[in-house]
mmCIF file of C-alpha atoms in Angstrom:
data_model
loop_
_atom_site.group_PDB
_atom_site.id
_atom_site.type_symbol
_atom_site.label_atom_id
_atom_site.label_comp_id
_atom_site.label_asym_id
_atom_site.label_seq_id
_atom_site.Cartn_x
_atom_site.Cartn_y
_atom_site.Cartn_z
ATOM 1 C CA MET A 1 24.483 -2.238 9.275
ATOM 2 C CA ARG A 2 22.136 -3.614 6.362
ATOM 3 C CA ASP A 3 22.566 -1.739 3.246
ATOM 4 C CA ASP A 4 19.149 -3.257 1.988
ATOM 5 C CA ARG A 5 16.750 -2.329 5.123
ATOM 6 C CA ILE A 6 13.974 -0.280 3.804
ATOM 7 C CA ARG A 7 14.214 3.381 4.625
ATOM 8 C CA VAL A 8 11.800 5.098 6.704
ATOM 9 C CA VAL A 9 10.731 9.035 7.572
ATOM 10 C CA VAL A 10 8.970 9.319 10.332
ATOM 11 C CA ALA A 11 6.372 12.587 10.583
ATOM 12 C CA ASP A 12 4.038 13.477 13.647
ATOM 13 C CA ASP A 13 3.770 16.490 15.790
ATOM 14 C CA ASP A 14 2.992 14.091 18.960
ATOM 15 C CA PRO A 15 5.963 13.927 20.081
ATOM 16 C CA VAL A 16 5.489 10.604 22.289
ATOM 17 C CA VAL A 17 3.517 9.219 19.009
ATOM 18 C CA ARG A 18 6.728 9.738 17.161
ATOM 19 C CA GLU A 19 9.117 8.415 19.692
ATOM 20 C CA ALA A 20 7.273 5.212 19.525
ATOM 21 C CA LEU A 21 7.217 4.673 15.844
ATOM 22 C CA ALA A 22 10.243 5.320 15.999
ATOM 23 C CA ASP A 23 11.360 2.873 18.333
ATOM 24 C CA LEU A 24 9.450 0.363 16.655
ATOM 25 C CA ILE A 25 11.085 1.130 13.924
ATOM 26 C CA ASP A 26 14.318 1.225 15.034
ATOM 27 C CA SER A 27 13.899 -2.892 16.258
ATOM 28 C CA HIS A 28 12.790 -3.950 12.665
ATOM 29 C CA PRO A 29 15.925 -5.298 11.328
ATOM 30 C CA ASP A 30 14.356 -4.919 7.878
ATOM 31 C CA LEU A 31 13.810 -0.920 8.782
ATOM 32 C CA ALA A 32 15.872 2.153 8.849
ATOM 33 C CA LEU A 33 14.839 4.554 10.406
ATOM 34 C CA VAL A 34 16.480 7.678 8.858
ATOM 35 C CA GLY A 35 14.445 10.895 9.264
ATOM 36 C CA LEU A 36 11.891 12.571 11.840
ATOM 37 C CA ALA A 37 9.785 15.369 11.279
ATOM 38 C CA VAL A 38 7.636 17.112 13.823
ATOM 39 C CA ASN A 39 5.593 19.169 10.380
ATOM 40 C CA HIS A 40 4.379 19.574 6.892
ATOM 41 C CA GLU A 41 7.306 20.750 5.777
ATOM 42 C CA GLN A 42 9.902 18.899 7.779
ATOM 43 C CA ALA A 43 8.365 15.748 6.576
ATOM 44 C CA VAL A 44 8.755 16.727 2.980
ATOM 45 C CA ARG A 45 12.885 17.699 3.599
ATOM 46 C CA ALA A 46 13.432 14.505 5.815
ATOM 47 C CA ALA A 47 11.997 12.994 2.199
ATOM 48 C CA VAL A 48 13.921 14.228 -0.034
ATOM 49 C CA GLU A 49 17.083 14.426 1.670
ATOM 50 C CA HIS A 50 16.675 10.934 2.774
ATOM 51 C CA ARG A 51 15.090 9.738 0.058
ATOM 52 C CA PRO A 52 13.222 7.079 2.246
ATOM 53 C CA ARG A 53 10.854 3.863 0.828
ATOM 54 C CA VAL A 54 8.296 4.681 3.051
ATOM 55 C CA VAL A 55 7.088 7.887 5.001
ATOM 56 C CA VAL A 56 4.686 7.304 7.832
ATOM 57 C CA MET A 57 2.246 10.344 8.356
ATOM 58 C CA ASP A 58 0.474 12.029 10.714
ATOM 59 C CA VAL A 59 -2.601 13.340 8.755
ATOM 60 C CA HIS A 60 -3.271 17.147 11.095
ATOM 61 C CA MET A 61 0.054 18.431 11.580
ATOM 62 C CA PRO A 62 0.881 22.351 11.481
ATOM 63 C CA LYS A 63 2.368 24.008 8.795
ATOM 64 C CA GLY A 64 1.200 22.511 5.903
ATOM 65 C CA ASP A 65 -1.458 20.574 5.012
ATOM 66 C CA ALA A 66 -1.678 16.318 4.041
ATOM 67 C CA PRO A 67 -2.409 16.421 0.941
ATOM 68 C CA SER A 68 -0.180 18.426 -0.657
ATOM 69 C CA SER A 69 2.612 17.407 1.314
ATOM 70 C CA VAL A 70 2.140 13.679 0.142
ATOM 71 C CA ARG A 71 1.447 15.295 -3.520
ATOM 72 C CA ALA A 72 5.135 16.886 -2.815
ATOM 73 C CA ILE A 73 6.959 13.669 -1.573
ATOM 74 C CA ARG A 74 5.296 11.448 -4.311
ATOM 75 C CA GLU A 75 6.916 14.492 -6.961
ATOM 76 C CA GLN A 76 10.704 14.811 -5.512
ATOM 77 C CA VAL A 77 10.801 11.048 -4.595
ATOM 78 C CA PRO A 78 9.800 8.606 -6.938
ATOM 79 C CA GLY A 79 8.496 5.529 -5.841
ATOM 80 C CA ALA A 80 8.103 6.603 -1.808
ATOM 81 C CA ARG A 81 5.198 5.026 -0.564
ATOM 82 C CA VAL A 82 3.470 7.251 2.137
ATOM 83 C CA VAL A 83 1.400 5.836 5.136
ATOM 84 C CA ALA A 84 -1.257 8.600 6.346
ATOM 85 C CA LEU A 85 -1.522 8.219 10.251
ATOM 86 C CA SER A 86 -4.798 10.442 11.708
ATOM 87 C CA ALA A 87 -7.133 9.583 14.965
ATOM 88 C CA HIS A 88 -9.747 11.244 12.917
ATOM 89 C CA GLY A 89 -11.605 8.990 11.070
ATOM 90 C CA ASP A 90 -13.986 10.981 8.857
ATOM 91 C CA ARG A 91 -14.509 9.829 5.297
ATOM 92 C CA GLU A 92 -13.345 13.606 3.082
ATOM 93 C CA THR A 93 -9.907 12.845 4.850
ATOM 94 C CA VAL A 94 -9.667 9.422 3.877
ATOM 95 C CA LEU A 95 -10.773 9.629 0.658
ATOM 96 C CA ASN A 96 -8.476 12.986 0.030
ATOM 97 C CA MET A 97 -5.380 11.303 1.041
ATOM 98 C CA LEU A 98 -6.353 7.601 -0.568
ATOM 99 C CA ALA A 99 -6.914 10.442 -3.671
ATOM 100 C CA VAL A 100 -3.433 11.889 -3.932
ATOM 101 C CA GLY A 101 -1.631 9.040 -3.278
ATOM 102 C CA ALA A 102 -1.644 7.966 -0.095
ATOM 103 C CA THR A 103 -2.010 4.409 1.946
#
């Protein structure tokens, strides 16, 4: 196994989406799936534990809120990028996520 792959954590409360993203990441030779989470608390814990380069995170999950989770991840895992996913495209949510450093 290559050690130079991009480490990724996937966080989504929808099991179908979570597994689809995990399968997609697993199929790419330059990516390494290092953690899965089903809520915001788990997303932060997984990021701190696994030190990924990328966290792919659903905005709307239980046990926390996305802006706080993004801030916590970026503070505790310097250099980690958070890619925010949402089925809801309202302007306020998008602006809030960008303001805290999500992509």
